[in-house]
Each structure stands twice: as C-alpha cells, then as structure tokens.
PDB file of C-alpha atoms in Angstrom:
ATOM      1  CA  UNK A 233       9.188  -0.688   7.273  1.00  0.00           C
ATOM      2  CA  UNK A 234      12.185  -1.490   4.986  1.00  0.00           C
ATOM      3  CA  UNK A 235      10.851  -5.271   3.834  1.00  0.00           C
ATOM      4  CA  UNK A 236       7.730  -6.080   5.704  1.00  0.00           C
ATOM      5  CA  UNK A 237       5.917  -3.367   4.151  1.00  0.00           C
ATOM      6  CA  UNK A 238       2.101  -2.185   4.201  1.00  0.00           C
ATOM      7  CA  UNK A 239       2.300  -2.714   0.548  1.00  0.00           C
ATOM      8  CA  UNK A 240       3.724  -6.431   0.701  1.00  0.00           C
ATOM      9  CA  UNK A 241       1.231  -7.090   3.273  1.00  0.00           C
ATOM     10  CA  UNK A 242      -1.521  -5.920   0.656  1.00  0.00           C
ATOM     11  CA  UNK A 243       0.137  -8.443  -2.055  1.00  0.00           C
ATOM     12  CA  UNK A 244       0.249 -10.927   0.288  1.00  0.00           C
ATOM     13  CA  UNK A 245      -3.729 -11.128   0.858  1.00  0.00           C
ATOM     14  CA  UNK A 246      -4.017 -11.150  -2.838  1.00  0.00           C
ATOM     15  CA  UNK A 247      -1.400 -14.443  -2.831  1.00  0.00           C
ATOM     16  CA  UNK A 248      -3.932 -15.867  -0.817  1.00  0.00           C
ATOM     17  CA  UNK A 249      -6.975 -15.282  -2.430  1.00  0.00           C
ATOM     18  CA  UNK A 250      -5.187 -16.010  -5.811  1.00  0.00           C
ATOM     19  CA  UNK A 251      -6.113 -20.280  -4.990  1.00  0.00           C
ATOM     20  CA  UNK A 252      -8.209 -22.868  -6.866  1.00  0.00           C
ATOM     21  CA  UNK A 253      -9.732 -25.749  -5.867  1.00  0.00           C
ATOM     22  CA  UNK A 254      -7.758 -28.607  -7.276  1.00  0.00           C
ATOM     23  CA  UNK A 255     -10.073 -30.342  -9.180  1.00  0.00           C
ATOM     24  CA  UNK A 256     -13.619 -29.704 -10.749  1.00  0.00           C
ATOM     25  CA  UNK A 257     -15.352 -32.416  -8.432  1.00  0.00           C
ATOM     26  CA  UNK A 258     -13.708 -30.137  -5.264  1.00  0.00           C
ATOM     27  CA  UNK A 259     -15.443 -27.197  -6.612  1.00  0.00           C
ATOM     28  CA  UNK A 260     -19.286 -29.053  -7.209  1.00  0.00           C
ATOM     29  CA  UNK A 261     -18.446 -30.685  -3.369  1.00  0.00           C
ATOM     30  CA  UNK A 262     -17.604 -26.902  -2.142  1.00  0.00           C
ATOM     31  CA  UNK A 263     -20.944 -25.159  -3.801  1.00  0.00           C
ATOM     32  CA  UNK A 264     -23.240 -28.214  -2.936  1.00  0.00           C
ATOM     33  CA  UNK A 265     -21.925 -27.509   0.848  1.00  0.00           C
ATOM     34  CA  UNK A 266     -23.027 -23.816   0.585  1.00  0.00           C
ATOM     35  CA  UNK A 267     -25.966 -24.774  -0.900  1.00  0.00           C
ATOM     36  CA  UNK A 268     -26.769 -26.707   1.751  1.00  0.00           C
ATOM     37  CA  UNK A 269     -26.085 -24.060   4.420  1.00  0.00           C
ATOM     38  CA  UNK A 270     -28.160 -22.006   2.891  1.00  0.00           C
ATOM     39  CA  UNK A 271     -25.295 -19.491   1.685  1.00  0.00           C
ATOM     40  CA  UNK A 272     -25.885 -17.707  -1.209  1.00  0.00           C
ATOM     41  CA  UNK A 273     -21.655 -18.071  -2.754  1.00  0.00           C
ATOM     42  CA  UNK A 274     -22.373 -16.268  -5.614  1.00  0.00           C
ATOM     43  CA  UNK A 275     -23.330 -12.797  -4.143  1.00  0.00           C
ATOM     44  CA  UNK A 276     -20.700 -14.002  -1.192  1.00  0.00           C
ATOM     45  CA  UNK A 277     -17.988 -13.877  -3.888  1.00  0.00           C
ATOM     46  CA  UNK A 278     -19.351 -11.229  -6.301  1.00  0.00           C
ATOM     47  CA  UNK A 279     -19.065  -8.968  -2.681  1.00  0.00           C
ATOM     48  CA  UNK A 280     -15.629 -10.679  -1.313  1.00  0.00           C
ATOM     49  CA  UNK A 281     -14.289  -9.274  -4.860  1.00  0.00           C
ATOM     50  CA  UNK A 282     -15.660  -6.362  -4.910  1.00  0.00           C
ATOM     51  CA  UNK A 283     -14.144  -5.777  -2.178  1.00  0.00           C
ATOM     52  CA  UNK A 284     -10.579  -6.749  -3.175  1.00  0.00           C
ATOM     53  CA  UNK A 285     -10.784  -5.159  -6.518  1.00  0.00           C
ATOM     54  CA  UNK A 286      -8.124  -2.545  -5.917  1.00  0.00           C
ATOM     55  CA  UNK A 287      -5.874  -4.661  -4.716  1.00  0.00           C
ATOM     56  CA  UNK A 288      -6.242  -6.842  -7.012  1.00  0.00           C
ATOM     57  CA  UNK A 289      -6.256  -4.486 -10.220  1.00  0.00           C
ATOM     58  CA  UNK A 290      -2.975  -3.380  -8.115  1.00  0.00           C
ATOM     59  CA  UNK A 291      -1.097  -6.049  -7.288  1.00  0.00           C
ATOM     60  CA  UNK A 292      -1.879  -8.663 -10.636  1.00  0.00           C
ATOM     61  CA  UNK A 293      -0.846  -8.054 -14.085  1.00  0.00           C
ATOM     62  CA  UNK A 294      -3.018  -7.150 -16.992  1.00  0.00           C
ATOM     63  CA  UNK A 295      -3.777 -10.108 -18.391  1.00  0.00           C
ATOM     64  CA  UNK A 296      -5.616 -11.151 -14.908  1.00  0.00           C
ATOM     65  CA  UNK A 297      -7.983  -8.153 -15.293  1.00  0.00           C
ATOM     66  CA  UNK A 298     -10.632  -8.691 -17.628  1.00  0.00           C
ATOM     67  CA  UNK A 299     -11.280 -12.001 -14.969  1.00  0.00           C
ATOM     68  CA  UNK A 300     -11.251  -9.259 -12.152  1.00  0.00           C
ATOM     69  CA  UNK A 301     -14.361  -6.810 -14.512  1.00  0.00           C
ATOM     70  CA  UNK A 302     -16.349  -9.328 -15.381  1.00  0.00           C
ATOM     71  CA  UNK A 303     -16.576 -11.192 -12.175  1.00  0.00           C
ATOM     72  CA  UNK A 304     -15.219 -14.335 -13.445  1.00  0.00           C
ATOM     73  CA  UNK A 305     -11.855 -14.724 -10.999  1.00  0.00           C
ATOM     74  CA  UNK A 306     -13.467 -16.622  -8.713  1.00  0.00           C
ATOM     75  CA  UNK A 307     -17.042 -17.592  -9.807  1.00  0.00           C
ATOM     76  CA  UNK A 308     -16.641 -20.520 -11.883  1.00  0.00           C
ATOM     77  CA  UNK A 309     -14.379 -23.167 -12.080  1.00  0.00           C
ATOM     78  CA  UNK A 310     -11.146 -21.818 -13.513  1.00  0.00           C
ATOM     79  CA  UNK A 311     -10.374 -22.166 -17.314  1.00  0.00           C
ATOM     80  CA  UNK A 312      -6.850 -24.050 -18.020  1.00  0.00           C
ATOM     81  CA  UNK A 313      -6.023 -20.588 -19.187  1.00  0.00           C
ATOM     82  CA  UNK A 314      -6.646 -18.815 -15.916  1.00  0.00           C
ATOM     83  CA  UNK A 315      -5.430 -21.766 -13.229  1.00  0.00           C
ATOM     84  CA  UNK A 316      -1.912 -21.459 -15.699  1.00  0.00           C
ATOM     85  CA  UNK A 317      -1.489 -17.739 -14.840  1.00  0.00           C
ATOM     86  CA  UNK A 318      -2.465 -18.290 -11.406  1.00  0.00           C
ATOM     87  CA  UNK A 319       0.309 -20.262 -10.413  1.00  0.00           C
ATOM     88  CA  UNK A 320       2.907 -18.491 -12.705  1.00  0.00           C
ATOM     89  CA  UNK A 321       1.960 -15.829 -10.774  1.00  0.00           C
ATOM     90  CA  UNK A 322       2.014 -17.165  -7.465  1.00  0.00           C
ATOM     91  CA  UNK A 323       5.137 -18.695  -8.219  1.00  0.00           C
ATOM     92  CA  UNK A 324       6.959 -15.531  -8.660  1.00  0.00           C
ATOM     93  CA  UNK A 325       5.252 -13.921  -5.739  1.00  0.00           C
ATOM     94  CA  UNK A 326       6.510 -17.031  -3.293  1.00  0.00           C
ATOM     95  CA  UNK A 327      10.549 -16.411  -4.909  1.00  0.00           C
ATOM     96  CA  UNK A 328      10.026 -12.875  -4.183  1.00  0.00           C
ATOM     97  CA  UNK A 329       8.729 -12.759  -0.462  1.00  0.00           C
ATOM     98  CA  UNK A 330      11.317 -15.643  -0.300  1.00  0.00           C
ATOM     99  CA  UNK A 331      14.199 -13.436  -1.535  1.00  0.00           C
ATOM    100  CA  UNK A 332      12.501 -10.340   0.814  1.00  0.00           C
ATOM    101  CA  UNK A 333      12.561 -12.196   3.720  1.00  0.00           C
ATOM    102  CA  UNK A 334      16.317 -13.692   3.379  1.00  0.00           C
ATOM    103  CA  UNK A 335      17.128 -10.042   2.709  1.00  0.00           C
ATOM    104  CA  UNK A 336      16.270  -9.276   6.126  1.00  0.00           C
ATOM    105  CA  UNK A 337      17.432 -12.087   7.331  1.00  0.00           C
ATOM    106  CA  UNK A 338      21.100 -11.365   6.331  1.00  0.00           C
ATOM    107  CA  UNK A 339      19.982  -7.574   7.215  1.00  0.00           C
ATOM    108  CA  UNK A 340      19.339  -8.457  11.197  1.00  0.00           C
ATOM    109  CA  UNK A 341      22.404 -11.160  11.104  1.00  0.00           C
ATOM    110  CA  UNK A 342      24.780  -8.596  11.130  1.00  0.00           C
ATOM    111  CA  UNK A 343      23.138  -6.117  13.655  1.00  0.00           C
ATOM    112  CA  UNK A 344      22.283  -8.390  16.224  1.00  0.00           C
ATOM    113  CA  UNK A 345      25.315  -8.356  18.436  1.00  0.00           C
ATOM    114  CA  UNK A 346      24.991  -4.906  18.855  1.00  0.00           C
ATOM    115  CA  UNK A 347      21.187  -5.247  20.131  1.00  0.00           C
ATOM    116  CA  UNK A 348      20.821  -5.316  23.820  1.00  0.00           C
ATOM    117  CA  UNK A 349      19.369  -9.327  24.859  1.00  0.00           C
ATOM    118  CA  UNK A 350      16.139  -7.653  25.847  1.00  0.00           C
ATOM    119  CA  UNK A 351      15.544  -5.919  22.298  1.00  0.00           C
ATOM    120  CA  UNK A 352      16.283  -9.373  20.762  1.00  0.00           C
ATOM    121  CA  UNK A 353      13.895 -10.926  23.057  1.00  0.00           C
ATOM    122  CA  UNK A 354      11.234  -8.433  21.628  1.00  0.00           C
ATOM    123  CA  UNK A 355      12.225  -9.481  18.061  1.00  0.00           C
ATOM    124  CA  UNK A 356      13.266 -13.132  18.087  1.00  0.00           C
ATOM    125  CA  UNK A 357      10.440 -14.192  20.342  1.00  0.00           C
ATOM    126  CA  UNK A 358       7.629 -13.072  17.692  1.00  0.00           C
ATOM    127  CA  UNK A 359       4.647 -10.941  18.726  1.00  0.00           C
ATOM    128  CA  UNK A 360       2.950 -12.066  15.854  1.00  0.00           C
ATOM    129  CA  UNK A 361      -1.263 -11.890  16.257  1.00  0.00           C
ATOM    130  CA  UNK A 362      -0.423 -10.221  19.801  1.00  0.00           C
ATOM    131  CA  UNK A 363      -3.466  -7.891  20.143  1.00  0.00           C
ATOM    132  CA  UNK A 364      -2.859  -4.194  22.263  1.00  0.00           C
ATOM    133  CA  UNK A 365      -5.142  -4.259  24.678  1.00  0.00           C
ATOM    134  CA  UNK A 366      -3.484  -0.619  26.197  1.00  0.00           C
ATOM    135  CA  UNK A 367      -1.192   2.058  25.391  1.00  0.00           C
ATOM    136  CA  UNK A 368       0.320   4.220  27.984  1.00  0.00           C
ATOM    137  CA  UNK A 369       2.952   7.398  27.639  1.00  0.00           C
ATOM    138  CA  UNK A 370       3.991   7.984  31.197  1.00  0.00           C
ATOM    139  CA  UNK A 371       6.278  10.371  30.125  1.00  0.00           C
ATOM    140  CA  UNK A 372       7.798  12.107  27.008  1.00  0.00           C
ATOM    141  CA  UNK A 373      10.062   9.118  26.832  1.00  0.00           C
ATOM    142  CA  UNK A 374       8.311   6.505  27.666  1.00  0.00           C
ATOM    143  CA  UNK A 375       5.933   4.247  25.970  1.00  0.00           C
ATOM    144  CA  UNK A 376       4.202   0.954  27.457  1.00  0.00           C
ATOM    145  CA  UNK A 377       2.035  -1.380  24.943  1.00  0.00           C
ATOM    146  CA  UNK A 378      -0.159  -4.126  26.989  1.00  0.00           C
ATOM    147  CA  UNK A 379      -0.472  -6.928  24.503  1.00  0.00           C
ATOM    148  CA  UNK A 380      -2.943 -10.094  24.707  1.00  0.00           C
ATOM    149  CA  UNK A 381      -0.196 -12.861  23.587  1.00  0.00           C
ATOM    150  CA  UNK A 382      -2.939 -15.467  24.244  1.00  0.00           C
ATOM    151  CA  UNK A 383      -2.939 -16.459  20.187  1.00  0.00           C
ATOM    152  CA  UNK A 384       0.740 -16.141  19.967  1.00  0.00           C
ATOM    153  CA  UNK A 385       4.110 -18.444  19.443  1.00  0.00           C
ATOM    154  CA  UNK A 386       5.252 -17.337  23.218  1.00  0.00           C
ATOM    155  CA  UNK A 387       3.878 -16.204  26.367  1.00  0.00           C
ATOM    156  CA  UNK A 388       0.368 -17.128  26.282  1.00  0.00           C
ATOM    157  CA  UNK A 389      -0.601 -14.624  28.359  1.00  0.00           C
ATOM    158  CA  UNK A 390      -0.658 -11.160  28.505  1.00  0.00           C
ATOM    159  CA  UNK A 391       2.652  -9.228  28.428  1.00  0.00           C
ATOM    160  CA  UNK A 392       3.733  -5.329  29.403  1.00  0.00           C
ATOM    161  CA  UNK A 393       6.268  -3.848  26.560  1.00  0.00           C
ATOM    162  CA  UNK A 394       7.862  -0.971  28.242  1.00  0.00           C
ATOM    163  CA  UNK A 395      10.158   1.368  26.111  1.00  0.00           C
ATOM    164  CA  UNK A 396      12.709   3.925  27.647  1.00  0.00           C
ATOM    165  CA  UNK A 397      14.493   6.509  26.533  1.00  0.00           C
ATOM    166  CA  UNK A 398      12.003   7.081  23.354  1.00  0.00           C
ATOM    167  CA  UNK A 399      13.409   9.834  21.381  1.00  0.00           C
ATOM    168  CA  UNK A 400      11.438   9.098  17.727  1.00  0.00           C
ATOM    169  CA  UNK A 401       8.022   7.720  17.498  1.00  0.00           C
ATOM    170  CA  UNK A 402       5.538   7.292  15.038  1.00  0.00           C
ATOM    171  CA  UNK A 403       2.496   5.788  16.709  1.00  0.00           C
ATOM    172  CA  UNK A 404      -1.132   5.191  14.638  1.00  0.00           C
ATOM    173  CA  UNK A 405      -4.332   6.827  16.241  1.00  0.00           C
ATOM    174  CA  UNK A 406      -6.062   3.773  16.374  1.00  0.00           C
ATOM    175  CA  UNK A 407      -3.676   1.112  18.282  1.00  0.00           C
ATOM    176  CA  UNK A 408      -5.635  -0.233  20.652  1.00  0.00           C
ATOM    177  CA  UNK A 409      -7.809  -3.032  19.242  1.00  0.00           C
ATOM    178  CA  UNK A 410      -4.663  -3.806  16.081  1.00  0.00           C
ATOM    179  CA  UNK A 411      -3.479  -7.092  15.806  1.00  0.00           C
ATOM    180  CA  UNK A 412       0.950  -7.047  15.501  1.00  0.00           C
ATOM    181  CA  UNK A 413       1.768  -8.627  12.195  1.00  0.00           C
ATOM    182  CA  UNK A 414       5.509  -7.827  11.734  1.00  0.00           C
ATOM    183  CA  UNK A 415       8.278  -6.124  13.129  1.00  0.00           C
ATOM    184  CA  UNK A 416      11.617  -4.674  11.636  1.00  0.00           C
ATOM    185  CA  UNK A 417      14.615  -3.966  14.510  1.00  0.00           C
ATOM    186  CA  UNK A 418      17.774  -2.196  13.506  1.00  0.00           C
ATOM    187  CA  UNK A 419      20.691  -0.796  15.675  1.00  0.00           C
ATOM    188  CA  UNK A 420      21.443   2.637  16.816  1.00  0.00           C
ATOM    189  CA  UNK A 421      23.830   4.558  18.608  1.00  0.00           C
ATOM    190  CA  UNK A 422      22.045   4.195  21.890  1.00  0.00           C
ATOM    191  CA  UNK A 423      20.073   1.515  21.089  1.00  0.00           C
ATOM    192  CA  UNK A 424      17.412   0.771  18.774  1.00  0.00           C
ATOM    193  CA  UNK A 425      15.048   1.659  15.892  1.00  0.00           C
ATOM    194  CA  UNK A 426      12.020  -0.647  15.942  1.00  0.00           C
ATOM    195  CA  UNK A 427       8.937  -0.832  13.102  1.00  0.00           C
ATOM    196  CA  UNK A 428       5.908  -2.678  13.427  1.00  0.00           C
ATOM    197  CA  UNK A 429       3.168  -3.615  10.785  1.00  0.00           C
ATOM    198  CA  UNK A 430      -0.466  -3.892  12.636  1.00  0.00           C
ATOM    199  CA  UNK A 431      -3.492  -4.801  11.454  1.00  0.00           C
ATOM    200  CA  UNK A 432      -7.279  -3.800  11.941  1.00  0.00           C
ATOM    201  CA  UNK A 433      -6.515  -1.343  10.877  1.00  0.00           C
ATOM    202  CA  UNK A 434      -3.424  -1.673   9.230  1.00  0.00           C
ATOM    203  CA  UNK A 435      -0.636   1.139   9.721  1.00  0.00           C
ATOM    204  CA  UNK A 436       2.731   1.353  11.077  1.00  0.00           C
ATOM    205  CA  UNK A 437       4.608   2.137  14.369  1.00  0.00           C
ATOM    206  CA  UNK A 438       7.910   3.358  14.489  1.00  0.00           C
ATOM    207  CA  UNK A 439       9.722   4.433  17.338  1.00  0.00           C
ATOM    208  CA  UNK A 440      13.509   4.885  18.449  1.00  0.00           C
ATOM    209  CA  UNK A 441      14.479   3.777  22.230  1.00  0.00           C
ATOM    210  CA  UNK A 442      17.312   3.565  24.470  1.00  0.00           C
ATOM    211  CA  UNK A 443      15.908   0.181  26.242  1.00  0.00           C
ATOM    212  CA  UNK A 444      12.835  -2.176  26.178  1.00  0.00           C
ATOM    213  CA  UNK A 445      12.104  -4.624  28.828  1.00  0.00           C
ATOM    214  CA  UNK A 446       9.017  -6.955  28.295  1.00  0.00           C
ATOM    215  CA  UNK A 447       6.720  -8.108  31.776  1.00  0.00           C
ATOM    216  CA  UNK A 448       4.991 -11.327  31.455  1.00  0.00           C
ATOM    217  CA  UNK A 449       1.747 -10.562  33.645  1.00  0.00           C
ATOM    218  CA  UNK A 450      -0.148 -12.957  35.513  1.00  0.00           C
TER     219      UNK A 450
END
C-alpha cells in the first residue's frame, strides 16, 4: 500500500479513540449508565488503554504522554488543557488523511482509462467490510477470494473474485476470517497491480493479474 497504509490504519484507530464527551454533564450521564449496568468503566478503560498504549505512545506527540502513563487520557473528565490538544491534534490528523486520500484520488484519475471495466468494477464498487469466507488457487495463476458482501455498500450477497493471469502475489496466512478495509489499484502493462488492507488480523495482499471478473452468487 502506497496511501492506505497498515500504519495510517493504526493512526486512524487512535483518531478515534482520541474523543471527549462534550460536556461534563455527558460524562456523569455516561458513568451513571455503566454504573447501572453493572460495568465496572474504570478497569474497562484502564484495560482498553492498556491495550492501545503503543499506538498511542506511537502515533501522539509528547506532550500527550504523561496522560497516556498515568492513566489519565481517558479516565476523568478532560482538563481544558488536554480537550485543547485533543482537537489540535485531531485537526491535523483529519487535513492529513484529507490530503492522503485526494492524493490518491488524483493518483487513480489518471490510470483509470487504462484499467479494464471489470478491474474498475472491483475498485469503484467498494469491498469495504466484505469478509473472505474462501480462498482458492486453482492454478499457479489463478486466485479466487469468496467474499460475504452482506455488510457492504454493493452486492449484498456473497460474491466470487476470480483473478487470471496472476504473475505477483503477496497473500497473508491468515485470510480467511479478515474483514477488506481498503484497496489500492494501479495499471500495468498487461493489466493490473492491486493492494488490499484487511483486518482481523490486519496485513496486506498484493497481487499482479492479467484480468479479474467478479460473480455475484445466489
């Protein structure tokens, strides 16, 4: 992946975690809720960042890390201090993914008419949260994903990827079960170079292929 990287990806989760309540009352209304479920928020979120901490050590400046040690980040109602660097933060983050995914945009724009329709089918009608329920090599050259589109933008249904003439690949040991995230698709000489982000777990396929065609199956 050129833009939609496993490391973006990574930031991204930390984007998301990175948000406040909006007001003090929203946080008393939130903990009186778990409180009354019966959930215990405080070892909930000690273990949620726990969790994160790499990423988050990682991906946020320094001045965000003695919140991250001590616990604080998302414990207690955030200080003026800490809700101010939060959203400078996630400001920046939002004009950077912004500018990433424009770059691509522009990127694919001027490939595009050299893509056969079927390979912009495969890109322009996202797989996103498509699950592979099977992988199947045929032959040498051929790979076939079986994906559960059920929770997708398009098809609904279950739908049989077949690539041909597949001269490159670079396929994770642990594909079936992985949820497609994103997807990178760039021209070659015979046809195309295609990279996908999954997730659970997350890794990366790449393969180069002469053709794809894509089965909707009842």
């Amino acid at each position: 992946m050129k833009y939609f990287t496993i490391e973006r990806y990574k930031e991204m989760q930390v984007r998301g975690y990175l948000v406040f309540p909006e007001t003090e009352m929203d946080w008393l209304n939130d903990l009186a809720w778990y409180e009354a479920e019966g959930i215990n928020i405080a070892a909930v979120s000690m273990e949620d960042l726990e969790q994160r901490k790499p990423d988050l050590l990682t991906f946020l400046p320094e001045v965000f890390h003695p919140y991250i040690h001590d616990g604080t980040l998302k414990s207690s109602y955030p200080s003026a201090e800490l809700r101010a660097i939060a959203q400078q933060w996630n400001k920046d983050y939002d004009a950077r993914t912004k500018e990433v995914g424009l770059a691509y945009r522009s990127a694919y724009s001027q490939i595009r008419a050299k893509l056969a329709e079927s390979a912009v089918q495969l890109h322009e009608k996202t797989l996103h949260d498509a699950n592979v329920k099977a992988l199947e090599r045929p032959s040498p050259d051929m790979l076939i994903l079986i994906l559960d589109c059920s929770g997708c933008y398009h098809y609904f249904t279950d739908v049989k990827i077949t690539f041909s003439g597949v001269k490159l690949h670079q396929v994770p040991d642990q594909l079936v079960g992985a949820y497609w995230l994103y997807d990178e698709i760039y021209a070659t000489e015979n046809g195309f170079e295609l990279h996908v982000l999954f997730d659970s777990p997350l890794s990366e396929l790449t393969l180069a292929a002469e053709a794809v065609s894509i089965e909707v199956l009842s």
